[in-house]
PDB file of C-alpha atoms and ligand atoms in Angstrom:
ATOM      1  CA  MET A   1     -56.478-114.264  81.051  1.00 64.00           C
ATOM      2  CA  PRO A   2     -53.930-113.022  78.404  1.00 71.00           C
ATOM      3  CA  ALA A   3     -55.540-110.858  75.688  1.00 76.00           C
ATOM      4  CA  GLU A   4     -56.086-112.347  72.225  1.00 83.00           C
ATOM      5  CA  PRO A   5     -53.104-111.677  69.957  1.00 93.00           C
ATOM      6  CA  GLN A   6     -53.496-108.972  67.337  1.00 97.00           C
ATOM      7  CA  ILE A   7     -52.829-110.535  63.907  1.00 98.00           C
ATOM      8  CA  LYS A   8     -51.921-108.180  61.041  1.00 98.00           C
ATOM      9  CA  VAL A   9     -51.412-109.485  57.493  1.00 98.00           C
ATOM     10  CA  PHE A  10     -49.577-107.384  54.900  1.00 98.00           C
ATOM     11  CA  ASP A  11     -49.745-107.824  51.125  1.00 98.00           C
ATOM     12  CA  SER A  12     -45.998-108.043  50.628  1.00 98.00           C
ATOM     13  CA  ALA A  13     -42.725-108.558  52.521  1.00 98.00           C
ATOM     14  CA  ALA A  14     -41.833-104.907  51.905  1.00 98.00           C
ATOM     15  CA  GLU A  15     -45.144-103.706  53.373  1.00 98.00           C
ATOM     16  CA  LEU A  16     -44.642-106.050  56.320  1.00 98.00           C
ATOM     17  CA  SER A  17     -41.262-104.476  57.135  1.00 98.00           C
ATOM     18  CA  ARG A  18     -42.678-100.959  56.772  1.00 97.00           C
ATOM     19  CA  GLY A  19     -45.714-101.788  58.917  1.00 97.00           C
ATOM     20  CA  ALA A  20     -43.482-103.326  61.596  1.00 98.00           C
ATOM     21  CA  ALA A  21     -41.124-100.306  61.540  1.00 97.00           C
ATOM     22  CA  GLU A  22     -44.079 -97.930  61.874  1.00 97.00           C
ATOM     23  CA  GLU A  23     -45.435 -99.822  64.884  1.00 97.00           C
ATOM     24  CA  PHE A  24     -41.943-100.003  66.452  1.00 98.00           C
ATOM     25  CA  CYS A  25     -41.634 -96.210  66.172  1.00 97.00           C
ATOM     26  CA  ARG A  26     -45.207 -95.572  67.385  1.00 97.00           C
ATOM     27  CA  ILE A  27     -44.549 -97.651  70.520  1.00 98.00           C
ATOM     28  CA  GLY A  28     -41.132 -96.010  70.932  1.00 97.00           C
ATOM     29  CA  VAL A  29     -42.479 -92.456  70.780  1.00 97.00           C
ATOM     30  CA  GLU A  30     -45.175 -93.388  73.308  1.00 97.00           C
ATOM     31  CA  ALA A  31     -42.666 -95.051  75.697  1.00 98.00           C
ATOM     32  CA  ILE A  32     -40.314 -92.066  75.567  1.00 97.00           C
ATOM     33  CA  ARG A  33     -43.254 -89.679  76.150  1.00 97.00           C
ATOM     34  CA  LYS A  34     -44.384 -91.745  79.122  1.00 97.00           C
ATOM     35  CA  HIS A  35     -41.102 -92.647  80.812  1.00 96.00           C
ATOM     36  CA  GLY A  36     -38.287 -90.953  78.974  1.00 98.00           C
ATOM     37  CA  ARG A  37     -36.813 -94.045  77.296  1.00 98.00           C
ATOM     38  CA  PHE A  38     -37.614 -96.982  75.016  1.00 98.00           C
ATOM     39  CA  THR A  39     -36.303-100.419  75.995  1.00 98.00           C
ATOM     40  CA  VAL A  40     -36.109-102.932  73.173  1.00 98.00           C
ATOM     41  CA  ALA A  41     -35.045-106.577  72.843  1.00 98.00           C
ATOM     42  CA  LEU A  42     -34.038-107.508  69.297  1.00 98.00           C
ATOM     43  CA  SER A  43     -34.368-110.923  67.705  1.00 98.00           C
ATOM     44  CA  GLY A  44     -31.856-113.006  65.841  1.00 98.00           C
ATOM     45  CA  GLY A  45     -32.378-115.019  62.672  1.00 97.00           C
ATOM     46  CA  SER A  46     -32.830-113.611  59.154  1.00 97.00           C
ATOM     47  CA  THR A  47     -36.376-112.181  59.239  1.00 98.00           C
ATOM     48  CA  PRO A  48     -35.551-108.958  61.200  1.00 98.00           C
ATOM     49  CA  ARG A  49     -32.988-107.770  58.612  1.00 98.00           C
ATOM     50  CA  THR A  50     -35.518-105.931  56.437  1.00 97.00           C
ATOM     51  CA  LEU A  51     -37.193-104.356  59.462  1.00 98.00           C
ATOM     52  CA  HIS A  52     -33.778-103.130  60.615  1.00 98.00           C
ATOM     53  CA  GLN A  53     -33.123-101.689  57.177  1.00 97.00           C
ATOM     54  CA  GLU A  54     -36.429 -99.798  57.233  1.00 97.00           C
ATOM     55  CA  LEU A  55     -35.621 -98.392  60.701  1.00 97.00           C
ATOM     56  CA  ALA A  56     -32.126 -97.406  59.585  1.00 96.00           C
ATOM     57  CA  THR A  57     -33.427 -95.596  56.475  1.00 93.00           C
ATOM     58  CA  THR A  58     -37.046 -94.527  56.029  1.00 85.00           C
ATOM     59  CA  PHE A  59     -37.779 -94.371  59.751  1.00 85.00           C
ATOM     60  CA  CYS A  60     -34.430 -93.228  61.152  1.00 82.00           C
ATOM     61  CA  SER A  61     -35.695 -89.721  61.953  1.00 85.00           C
ATOM     62  CA  LYS A  62     -38.748 -90.997  63.852  1.00 85.00           C
ATOM     63  CA  LEU A  63     -36.998 -91.673  67.150  1.00 95.00           C
ATOM     64  CA  PRO A  64     -34.426 -89.935  69.366  1.00 96.00           C
ATOM     65  CA  TRP A  65     -32.025 -92.895  69.297  1.00 96.00           C
ATOM     66  CA  ASP A  66     -30.109 -91.657  72.356  1.00 97.00           C
ATOM     67  CA  LYS A  67     -33.227 -92.598  74.365  1.00 98.00           C
ATOM     68  CA  VAL A  68     -33.434 -96.136  72.961  1.00 98.00           C
ATOM     69  CA  TYR A  69     -31.852 -99.002  74.920  1.00 98.00           C
ATOM     70  CA  PHE A  70     -31.034-102.140  72.929  1.00 98.00           C
ATOM     71  CA  PHE A  71     -30.960-105.667  74.322  1.00 98.00           C
ATOM     72  CA  TRP A  72     -31.315-109.102  72.702  1.00 98.00           C
ATOM     73  CA  GLY A  73     -33.804-111.904  73.224  1.00 98.00           C
ATOM     74  CA  ASP A  74     -31.087-114.476  72.646  1.00 98.00           C
ATOM     75  CA  GLU A  75     -27.593-115.034  71.324  1.00 98.00           C
ATOM     76  CA  ARG A  76     -25.581-117.787  69.754  1.00 98.00           C
ATOM     77  CA  HIS A  77     -22.532-119.166  71.599  1.00 98.00           C
ATOM     78  CA  VAL A  78     -20.098-117.247  69.392  1.00 98.00           C
ATOM     79  CA  PRO A  79     -17.984-114.042  69.506  1.00 98.00           C
ATOM     80  CA  PRO A  80     -19.686-110.803  68.375  1.00 98.00           C
ATOM     81  CA  ASP A  81     -17.789-110.724  65.047  1.00 98.00           C
ATOM     82  CA  PHE A  82     -18.859-114.208  63.942  1.00 98.00           C
ATOM     83  CA  PRO A  83     -21.340-114.465  61.022  1.00 98.00           C
ATOM     84  CA  GLU A  84     -23.885-116.315  63.215  1.00 98.00           C
ATOM     85  CA  SER A  85     -23.806-113.617  65.910  1.00 98.00           C
ATOM     86  CA  ASN A  86     -27.194-111.941  66.457  1.00 98.00           C
ATOM     87  CA  PHE A  87     -25.337-108.878  67.727  1.00 98.00           C
ATOM     88  CA  ARG A  88     -23.287-108.690  64.513  1.00 98.00           C
ATOM     89  CA  MET A  89     -26.417-108.900  62.365  1.00 98.00           C
ATOM     90  CA  ALA A  90     -28.065-106.042  64.277  1.00 98.00           C
ATOM     91  CA  LYS A  91     -24.905-103.960  64.224  1.00 98.00           C
ATOM     92  CA  GLU A  92     -24.516-104.317  60.461  1.00 98.00           C
ATOM     93  CA  THR A  93     -28.184-103.804  59.535  1.00 98.00           C
ATOM     94  CA  LEU A  94     -29.276-101.282  62.191  1.00 97.00           C
ATOM     95  CA  LEU A  95     -27.012 -99.976  64.957  1.00 98.00           C
ATOM     96  CA  SER A  96     -24.085 -98.869  62.794  1.00 97.00           C
ATOM     97  CA  HIS A  97     -26.505 -96.667  60.811  1.00 96.00           C
ATOM     98  CA  LEU A  98     -27.998 -94.852  63.820  1.00 95.00           C
ATOM     99  CA  SER A  99     -26.606 -92.495  66.458  1.00 94.00           C
ATOM    100  CA  VAL A 100     -27.173 -94.870  69.362  1.00 96.00           C
ATOM    101  CA  PRO A 101     -24.700 -94.253  72.203  1.00 97.00           C
ATOM    102  CA  ALA A 102     -22.591 -97.364  72.950  1.00 98.00           C
ATOM    103  CA  ARG A 103     -23.732 -97.167  76.600  1.00 98.00           C
ATOM    104  CA  ASN A 104     -27.317 -97.872  75.364  1.00 98.00           C
ATOM    105  CA  VAL A 105     -26.370-101.187  73.723  1.00 98.00           C
ATOM    106  CA  PHE A 106     -26.331-104.319  75.896  1.00 98.00           C
ATOM    107  CA  ARG A 107     -25.215-107.371  73.946  1.00 98.00           C
ATOM    108  CA  MET A 108     -25.142-110.916  75.343  1.00 98.00           C
ATOM    109  CA  HIS A 109     -21.552-112.126  75.678  1.00 98.00           C
ATOM    110  CA  GLY A 110     -21.933-115.230  73.548  1.00 98.00           C
ATOM    111  CA  GLU A 111     -18.132-115.544  73.353  1.00 98.00           C
ATOM    112  CA  LEU A 112     -17.820-116.595  76.996  1.00 98.00           C
ATOM    113  CA  PRO A 113     -16.961-120.320  77.224  1.00 98.00           C
ATOM    114  CA  ASP A 114     -19.591-120.730  79.970  1.00 98.00           C
ATOM    115  CA  ALA A 115     -23.006-119.743  78.551  1.00 98.00           C
ATOM    116  CA  GLU A 116     -24.452-119.714  82.073  1.00 98.00           C
ATOM    117  CA  GLN A 117     -21.893-117.102  83.113  1.00 98.00           C
ATOM    118  CA  ALA A 118     -22.942-114.985  80.095  1.00 98.00           C
ATOM    119  CA  ALA A 119     -26.554-115.361  81.255  1.00 98.00           C
ATOM    120  CA  GLN A 120     -25.763-114.220  84.791  1.00 98.00           C
ATOM    121  CA  LEU A 121     -23.819-111.240  83.458  1.00 98.00           C
ATOM    122  CA  TYR A 122     -26.807-110.300  81.348  1.00 98.00           C
ATOM    123  CA  GLN A 123     -29.208-110.651  84.253  1.00 98.00           C
ATOM    124  CA  GLU A 124     -27.070-108.079  86.077  1.00 98.00           C
ATOM    125  CA  ASN A 125     -27.232-105.761  83.043  1.00 98.00           C
ATOM    126  CA  LEU A 126     -31.039-106.043  83.119  1.00 98.00           C
ATOM    127  CA  ARG A 127     -31.121-105.402  86.872  1.00 98.00           C
ATOM    128  CA  GLU A 128     -28.984-102.235  86.482  1.00 97.00           C
ATOM    129  CA  VAL A 129     -31.141-100.796  83.703  1.00 98.00           C
ATOM    130  CA  PHE A 130     -34.629-101.865  84.795  1.00 98.00           C
ATOM    131  CA  ARG A 131     -34.172-101.852  88.598  1.00 98.00           C
ATOM    132  CA  PRO A 132     -37.287-103.964  89.249  1.00 97.00           C
ATOM    133  CA  SER A 133     -38.489-104.276  92.865  1.00 96.00           C
ATOM    134  CA  PRO A 134     -37.638-107.552  94.622  1.00 95.00           C
ATOM    135  CA  GLY A 135     -39.635-110.436  93.098  1.00 95.00           C
ATOM    136  CA  GLU A 136     -40.546-108.335  90.063  1.00 97.00           C
ATOM    137  CA  PHE A 137     -39.366-108.918  86.474  1.00 98.00           C
ATOM    138  CA  PRO A 138     -37.865-106.380  84.048  1.00 98.00           C
ATOM    139  CA  ARG A 139     -40.597-104.965  81.776  1.00 98.00           C
ATOM    140  CA  PHE A 140     -39.455-104.307  78.207  1.00 98.00           C
ATOM    141  CA  ASP A 141     -41.375-101.759  76.151  1.00 98.00           C
ATOM    142  CA  PHE A 142     -40.899-103.888  73.038  1.00 98.00           C
ATOM    143  CA  ILE A 143     -39.609-107.399  72.313  1.00 98.00           C
ATOM    144  CA  LEU A 144     -39.195-108.671  68.744  1.00 98.00           C
ATOM    145  CA  LEU A 145     -39.451-112.432  68.220  1.00 98.00           C
ATOM    146  CA  GLY A 146     -39.338-114.932  65.403  1.00 98.00           C
ATOM    147  CA  VAL A 147     -40.399-118.576  65.243  1.00 98.00           C
ATOM    148  CA  GLY A 148     -38.335-121.466  63.894  1.00 98.00           C
ATOM    149  CA  PRO A 149     -39.723-124.524  62.034  1.00 97.00           C
ATOM    150  CA  ASP A 150     -39.884-126.490  65.330  1.00 98.00           C
ATOM    151  CA  GLY A 151     -41.879-123.738  67.028  1.00 98.00           C
ATOM    152  CA  HIS A 152     -38.955-122.352  69.017  1.00 98.00           C
ATOM    153  CA  THR A 153     -38.744-118.638  69.778  1.00 98.00           C
ATOM    154  CA  ALA A 154     -35.726-116.693  71.079  1.00 98.00           C
ATOM    155  CA  SER A 155     -33.623-119.716  72.087  1.00 98.00           C
ATOM    156  CA  LEU A 156     -36.467-121.472  73.850  1.00 98.00           C
ATOM    157  CA  PHE A 157     -36.298-124.745  71.931  1.00 98.00           C
ATOM    158  CA  PRO A 158     -38.659-127.716  72.417  1.00 98.00           C
ATOM    159  CA  GLY A 159     -37.450-130.153  75.080  1.00 97.00           C
ATOM    160  CA  THR A 160     -34.721-127.886  76.450  1.00 98.00           C
ATOM    161  CA  LYS A 161     -34.300-126.842  80.111  1.00 98.00           C
ATOM    162  CA  ALA A 162     -34.928-123.158  79.422  1.00 98.00           C
ATOM    163  CA  VAL A 163     -38.615-123.749  78.612  1.00 98.00           C
ATOM    164  CA  GLU A 164     -39.090-124.896  82.215  1.00 98.00           C
ATOM    165  CA  GLU A 165     -37.429-121.822  83.758  1.00 98.00           C
ATOM    166  CA  HIS A 166     -39.878-119.583  85.680  1.00 96.00           C
ATOM    167  CA  GLN A 167     -37.580-117.657  88.037  1.00 96.00           C
ATOM    168  CA  ARG A 168     -34.395-116.541  86.321  1.00 98.00           C
ATOM    169  CA  TRP A 169     -34.527-113.841  83.640  1.00 98.00           C
ATOM    170  CA  VAL A 170     -31.746-115.162  81.401  1.00 98.00           C
ATOM    171  CA  VAL A 171     -30.250-118.661  81.108  1.00 98.00           C
ATOM    172  CA  GLY A 172     -27.573-120.546  79.241  1.00 98.00           C
ATOM    173  CA  ASN A 173     -29.463-123.263  77.367  1.00 98.00           C
ATOM    174  CA  TRP A 174     -28.016-126.504  75.922  1.00 98.00           C
ATOM    175  CA  VAL A 175     -29.790-127.185  72.601  1.00 98.00           C
ATOM    176  CA  GLU A 176     -29.212-130.854  71.792  1.00 98.00           C
ATOM    177  CA  GLN A 177     -30.848-130.519  68.359  1.00 97.00           C
ATOM    178  CA  HIS A 178     -28.101-128.044  67.381  1.00 97.00           C
ATOM    179  CA  SER A 179     -25.361-129.450  69.659  1.00 98.00           C
ATOM    180  CA  THR A 180     -24.697-126.017  71.015  1.00 98.00           C
ATOM    181  CA  PHE A 181     -25.406-123.661  73.901  1.00 98.00           C
ATOM    182  CA  ARG A 182     -27.471-120.510  73.475  1.00 98.00           C
ATOM    183  CA  VAL A 183     -28.121-117.612  75.860  1.00 98.00           C
ATOM    184  CA  THR A 184     -31.779-116.647  76.063  1.00 98.00           C
ATOM    185  CA  LEU A 185     -34.336-114.526  77.886  1.00 98.00           C
ATOM    186  CA  THR A 186     -36.882-116.689  79.683  1.00 98.00           C
ATOM    187  CA  TYR A 187     -40.699-116.744  79.621  1.00 98.00           C
ATOM    188  CA  PRO A 188     -41.132-114.553  82.732  1.00 98.00           C
ATOM    189  CA  VAL A 189     -39.289-111.714  80.969  1.00 98.00           C
ATOM    190  CA  LEU A 190     -41.033-112.244  77.635  1.00 98.00           C
ATOM    191  CA  ASN A 191     -44.454-112.419  79.306  1.00 97.00           C
ATOM    192  CA  HIS A 192     -43.913-109.295  81.417  1.00 97.00           C
ATOM    193  CA  ALA A 193     -43.233-107.139  78.351  1.00 98.00           C
ATOM    194  CA  ALA A 194     -45.573-104.282  77.386  1.00 97.00           C
ATOM    195  CA  ASN A 195     -45.394-105.226  73.678  1.00 98.00           C
ATOM    196  CA  VAL A 196     -44.217-108.365  71.881  1.00 98.00           C
ATOM    197  CA  MET A 197     -44.173-108.637  68.089  1.00 98.00           C
ATOM    198  CA  PHE A 198     -43.750-111.929  66.232  1.00 98.00           C
ATOM    199  CA  LEU A 199     -42.461-111.032  62.765  1.00 98.00           C
ATOM    200  CA  MET A 200     -43.065-113.757  60.192  1.00 98.00           C
ATOM    201  CA  ARG A 201     -42.302-113.601  56.482  1.00 98.00           C
ATOM    202  CA  GLY A 202     -42.808-115.954  53.537  1.00 98.00           C
ATOM    203  CA  THR A 203     -44.614-119.175  52.635  1.00 98.00           C
ATOM    204  CA  GLY A 204     -41.871-121.099  54.424  1.00 98.00           C
ATOM    205  CA  LYS A 205     -43.455-119.942  57.683  1.00 98.00           C
ATOM    206  CA  ALA A 206     -47.086-120.740  56.774  1.00 98.00           C
ATOM    207  CA  GLU A 207     -47.118-124.203  58.349  1.00 98.00           C
ATOM    208  CA  ILE A 208     -45.628-123.165  61.693  1.00 98.00           C
ATOM    209  CA  VAL A 209     -47.773-120.017  61.861  1.00 98.00           C
ATOM    210  CA  TYR A 210     -50.861-122.208  61.373  1.00 98.00           C
ATOM    211  CA  ARG A 211     -49.746-124.673  64.043  1.00 97.00           C
ATOM    212  CA  VAL A 212     -48.921-121.948  66.581  1.00 97.00           C
ATOM    213  CA  LEU A 213     -52.056-119.875  66.059  1.00 96.00           C
ATOM    214  CA  ARG A 214     -54.639-122.530  65.204  1.00 95.00           C
ATOM    215  CA  ASN A 215     -53.544-125.624  67.112  1.00 94.00           C
ATOM    216  CA  PRO A 216     -53.474-124.738  70.829  1.00 88.00           C
ATOM    217  CA  SER A 217     -52.625-128.313  71.817  1.00 90.00           C
ATOM    218  CA  ALA A 218     -49.420-128.310  69.753  1.00 92.00           C
ATOM    219  CA  ASN A 219     -47.565-127.337  72.931  1.00 94.00           C
ATOM    220  CA  LEU A 220     -44.922-125.315  71.061  1.00 97.00           C
ATOM    221  CA  PRO A 221     -42.496-122.984  72.866  1.00 98.00           C
ATOM    222  CA  SER A 222     -43.768-119.909  70.973  1.00 98.00           C
ATOM    223  CA  GLN A 223     -47.312-120.674  72.197  1.00 97.00           C
ATOM    224  CA  LYS A 224     -46.174-120.035  75.767  1.00 97.00           C
ATOM    225  CA  VAL A 225     -45.557-116.373  74.990  1.00 97.00           C
ATOM    226  CA  GLN A 226     -48.713-115.053  76.649  1.00 96.00           C
ATOM    227  CA  LEU A 227     -48.384-111.550  77.977  1.00 96.00           C
ATOM    228  CA  ILE A 228     -49.561-110.933  81.535  1.00 95.00           C
ATOM    229  CA  ASP A 229     -50.364-107.281  80.877  1.00 95.00           C
ATOM    230  CA  GLY A 230     -49.328-106.379  77.380  1.00 96.00           C
ATOM    231  CA  ASN A 231     -49.989-106.287  73.670  1.00 97.00           C
ATOM    232  CA  LEU A 232     -49.075-109.429  71.680  1.00 97.00           C
ATOM    233  CA  MET A 233     -48.842-108.868  67.929  1.00 98.00           C
ATOM    234  CA  TRP A 234     -48.332-111.219  64.977  1.00 98.00           C
ATOM    235  CA  TYR A 235     -47.094-109.320  61.933  1.00 98.00           C
ATOM    236  CA  LEU A 236     -47.277-111.533  58.862  1.00 98.00           C
ATOM    237  CA  ASP A 237     -47.026-111.195  55.141  1.00 98.00           C
ATOM    238  CA  LYS A 238     -49.498-113.014  52.889  1.00 98.00           C
ATOM    239  CA  GLY A 239     -47.132-115.959  52.456  1.00 98.00           C
ATOM    240  CA  ALA A 240     -46.738-116.568  56.188  1.00 98.00           C
ATOM    241  CA  ALA A 241     -50.514-116.197  56.650  1.00 98.00           C
ATOM    242  CA  ALA A 242     -51.356-118.512  53.740  1.00 98.00           C
ATOM    243  CA  ARG A 243     -52.840-121.251  55.913  1.00 97.00           C
ATOM    244  CA  LEU A 244     -54.778-119.065  58.356  1.00 97.00           C
TER     245      LEU A 244
HETATM  246  C1  6PG B 301     -32.083-116.992  66.645  1.00 50.60           C
HETATM  247  C2  6PG B 301     -33.423-116.409  66.894  1.00 50.60           C
HETATM  248  C3  6PG B 301     -34.510-117.417  66.593  1.00 50.60           C
HETATM  249  C4  6PG B 301     -35.145-116.955  65.296  1.00 50.60           C
HETATM  250  C5  6PG B 301     -35.897-118.070  64.618  1.00 50.60           C
HETATM  251  C6  6PG B 301     -36.424-117.641  63.261  1.00 50.60           C
HETATM  252  O1  6PG B 301     -31.126-116.608  67.292  1.00 50.60           O
HETATM  253  O2  6PG B 301     -31.999-117.800  65.727  1.00 50.60           O
HETATM  254  O3  6PG B 301     -33.578-115.582  67.874  1.00 50.60           O
HETATM  255  O4  6PG B 301     -35.446-117.564  67.581  1.00 50.60           O
HETATM  256  O5  6PG B 301     -36.004-115.866  65.543  1.00 50.60           O
HETATM  257  O6  6PG B 301     -35.016-119.144  64.483  1.00 50.60           O
HETATM  258  O7  6PG B 301     -35.323-117.386  62.457  1.00 50.60           O
HETATM  259  P1  6PG B 301     -35.507-116.829  60.940  1.00 50.60           P
HETATM  260  O8  6PG B 301     -35.970-115.426  61.045  1.00 50.60           O
HETATM  261  O9  6PG B 301     -34.131-116.911  60.352  1.00 50.60           O
HETATM  262  O10 6PG B 301     -36.512-117.708  60.260  1.00 50.60           O
END
């Protein structure tokens, strides 16, 4: 039975970003102490920007960045220099400010015409870095997630094929509601992580946070993130927690 999620509410958006950065670094130091590296999957969207900025400034001396391996939970079907690119956002707000070796950064190739090919390429990247035994799944030390107004997380959108995937680690996913493909990690990878943090900011998130955390029968994609053997955290500011 997955453990109950840990819900932490912060008084302000600034305190939320600081609290999330602190926890990121605490988990990172522990992972590097235990197994010599810290494997992280970043999220897209707008919410992670302020966390990235905290990590790139106040917290930049807390981790040996050459031991941190960066992946993404999902990517838009665009080249890495496009404004919608999750990779571009992370590069501008985090990676370009830290001494992370390029060989430690594994972006999803959203520019490939065939999103499924980008997914297969990424599955090979994961296999090379994590080297799981046959039948096992890669185990991230830390995965950052957000939730959209329809309850999607990563690019696991309601009613799409990817929410039914239980074998493959990464898939190309057609999202009818946005008339586009996305590349996304699947539930088996999310649920095999050691730590997953949902980062939610502002009153605009209060309704969906309430539905996800207080309405188990809502059957929302983000509700299916249930860690098999890990620590699930919801980091919220007062606005996002307003209805709890
Ligand atoms: C993406 C994300 C997506 C995001 C939510 C929340 O590529 O868009 O990975 O799952 O986390 O849509 O986005 P906001 O933080 O912008 O509200």
